[in-house]
Amino acid sequence: MLKKLKSIPEQVIRLAVILVIIVVVFVIVRAELVPDDFGELGHYRKGAVDEIASLELKYAGQETCEMCHDDILETKSNGYHRSVNCEVCHGPSAKHSEAPDEFLPSAPRKRDFCPVCHEYLPSRPTGFPQIVSASHNPVKPCITCHEPHNPVPPETPHECSACHAEISRVKSISHHAYLECKTCHEVPEQHKLDPRGNAASKPATREFCGKCHAEENEDYPGVPQIDLAEHEPRYVCWQCHYPHMPEAK
Amino acid sequence: MKKVIENSIERKAFFKLIFLSAFSIFLPKSLTAKNSSPEESPVQDENYNAYDHKWGMCIDIDKCIGCGRCANACKEENDVPREPFFFRTWVERYKIFGKGEVVIDSPNGGVDGFHNEHSERNPERSFFVPKLCNHCENPPCTQVCPVGATFKSVDGVILVDKDYCIGCSYCIQACPYGARYLHPVTKTAEKCTFCYHRLVNDKSPACVEVCPTQARIFGEMEKKSSPLVRFRRMEKIGVLKPALNTEPKVLYAHLDMEVK
């Protein structure tokens, strides 16, 4: 055994000693540096999760406001803003909820706030109530006419464009610009108050468009015409022509 | 001939030694691991047991009105730097013109809302897409972290240990969804935590709290009934970049194929 050891060349032994030192230093340094809780749950420090979990909350959540402002919550929950939570408008209010006398949330009384949601944008989904703030009762703050917690429009809107802004805009520059919405849609009066409960009708057949566009029809001179039986009979018209912006070329 | 055989035995012994000494790497753990007290940990206490949850979010693109309140609330709740380019969630506006032309913009991440810009051209389709960390089941970001500072927690949320992060930015590079940034002051990586500190207190994430149209649905991925499970049953769902096989836990309803 000893003989064998002696037969190991000097340089190999030196290398081995260095290796041992490196390993020992590594073991000690690692033991010092790696936190105790590393690897308990996975390849990470368990304590990090606890640190992240104990960060401070800024938004209290609407259910917290209910404790003291149940009257406002009740008004709101029956109105159009029922899904708009308090802190959307009043900002993060966790501090206020804990010490209402020390911290007061702000209230957005200025006119530039509401358009964040209600300014007309073509990208917004159809049916969402939108206005063009430059022309919608300018200068006055929105809350002079609309109670923010229950924003019923003071009277029902006359026009479809109030809610179907994108369709109206597109139609107004299309070949169908001079057709009224009601030419093609039967709209119950209640639709403007409760649109989802009182749906408007939509054309259902090819013959509907044929009223104006079929060749045999002479009531509408100047209207481009097609042979209803021959022109793409397998489909309904609006599978190819968007009815609010019909294009033929 | 004999010599060769002897040599080869030595080599075997040598490799054996190397192999055994490699195990010493694991020594300190078994020597030093102490029992930390689990009862003090929010990961598993009487109010919150991480093992009972698997969080996910679904975004209904048809409902998003692009008000950007989510992006704003996220900055408020998580002290995200106010200047642009630091976002944990943000909103993109897609405008799709004919012939495959897609224009995407996101002025200040949507924090100040969107405005009309004056162009005569009408897009064929246009809509808003809120984005955030996808909390992947197979996260590419955690795999590249050299120190174990970013990880998937027990309840499926991808988190960053800010005291452990060395700011190398590998994870920022690795994220296919661009959901991470380097904090300009601490120089550590940051990202959406699903508002982890809110979850453990039984609150929804700040972006969900402020969404006025309920375009963001948050809840359990795997329970029998949760808002998310119900929603997923009713709607057609997609995920971003499915080909990467990251298995996002952020799902999208009515996703347009142009959304990347």
XYZ file of C-alpha atoms in Angstrom, chain A residues 19 23 26-27 30-31 33-41 43-46 48-64 83-88 92 113 115-125 128 166 169-170 173 245, chain B residues 24-25 28-29 32-34 36 38 41-43 51 62-67 69 72-73 76-79 93-94 113-116 122 126-128 147-148 151-154 159-161 163-164 193 196-198 200-201 203 206 209-214:
122
model
C -7.537 19.584 -5.465
C -12.819 21.098 -2.667
C -15.592 25.224 -2.033
C -17.518 23.242 0.555
C -20.822 27.167 -0.278
C -22.022 26.348 3.201
C -23.146 31.482 1.056
C -26.088 29.233 0.351
C -28.981 30.118 2.654
C -30.405 27.405 4.847
C -33.738 27.385 3.146
C -32.374 27.043 -0.374
C -33.734 23.959 -2.052
C -36.439 23.224 0.478
C -39.222 23.578 -2.077
C -34.112 25.193 -6.730
C -34.742 28.469 -4.909
C -34.828 30.167 -1.538
C -38.050 29.434 0.304
C -38.094 34.637 -1.029
C -41.691 33.490 -1.365
C -42.472 34.718 2.131
C -40.840 38.073 1.419
C -42.855 38.550 -1.755
C -46.013 37.416 0.013
C -45.606 40.006 2.744
C -45.348 43.060 0.491
C -47.683 45.930 1.242
C -51.155 46.024 -0.333
C -52.139 49.305 -1.995
C -55.572 48.429 -3.377
C -57.983 47.385 -0.649
C -60.532 45.793 -2.977
C -64.143 46.836 -3.373
C -65.384 44.443 -0.692
C -63.453 46.524 1.862
C -68.638 46.416 -12.827
C -66.421 49.481 -12.355
C -64.830 49.061 -8.933
C -64.382 51.974 -6.534
C -60.621 52.179 -6.731
C -60.609 52.474 -10.514
C -55.523 52.787 -4.337
C -60.920 61.487 -16.533
C -62.919 59.743 -21.504
C -60.156 57.267 -20.614
C -62.949 54.739 -20.937
C -65.638 56.605 -22.860
C -63.815 58.487 -25.615
C -64.759 57.086 -28.981
C -62.043 54.776 -30.325
C -62.552 52.564 -33.381
C -60.742 49.728 -31.604
C -63.297 49.523 -28.779
C -65.861 46.728 -28.905
C -69.672 50.053 -25.389
C -67.843 52.088 -34.989
C -68.770 55.676 -38.582
C -67.975 52.967 -41.092
C -68.560 56.627 -45.491
C -69.458 48.760 -45.655
C -19.093 16.423 -2.051
C -20.966 19.270 -3.743
C -22.976 21.133 2.722
C -26.705 20.870 2.196
C -26.182 22.468 7.184
C -29.874 22.128 6.383
C -31.846 23.174 9.428
C -37.046 26.216 9.363
C -43.181 26.173 8.478
C -44.616 30.931 6.322
C -47.409 32.367 4.178
C -46.669 29.575 1.754
C -50.324 23.404 -2.287
C -63.793 41.083 -27.019
C -64.421 42.847 -23.724
C -61.266 44.954 -23.475
C -62.005 48.649 -24.039
C -58.361 49.718 -23.869
C -58.740 52.040 -20.894
C -56.526 50.996 -15.902
C -51.859 51.850 -14.249
C -53.030 49.895 -11.213
C -49.400 51.614 -8.320
C -49.645 48.292 -6.551
C -46.159 47.013 -7.293
C -44.106 50.222 -7.286
C -53.631 48.119 -29.788
C -53.797 46.016 -32.934
C -55.287 55.280 -22.077
C -55.351 55.417 -25.867
C -56.057 58.330 -28.143
C -57.219 58.602 -31.705
C -59.622 52.361 -41.834
C -58.919 46.593 -34.598
C -58.878 45.586 -30.946
C -56.872 45.722 -27.736
C -28.304 31.242 -9.368
C -31.857 30.019 -8.773
C -38.481 30.029 -10.016
C -41.929 28.507 -10.239
C -43.559 28.506 -6.839
C -45.661 25.654 -5.560
C -41.456 34.727 -8.974
C -38.129 36.530 -8.650
C -36.012 36.528 -5.486
C -32.129 39.551 -2.899
C -30.681 36.639 -4.810
C -46.247 38.088 -9.668
C -48.707 37.296 -5.013
C -48.961 39.415 -1.865
C -52.646 39.949 -2.677
C -52.140 35.128 -0.075
C -54.530 37.667 1.468
C -57.576 39.417 -2.896
C -54.752 44.677 -8.888
C -59.678 44.473 -9.379
C -59.777 47.570 -11.596
C -60.847 46.084 -14.924
C -64.185 47.804 -15.645
C -65.544 45.246 -18.096
C -64.332 42.021 -16.505
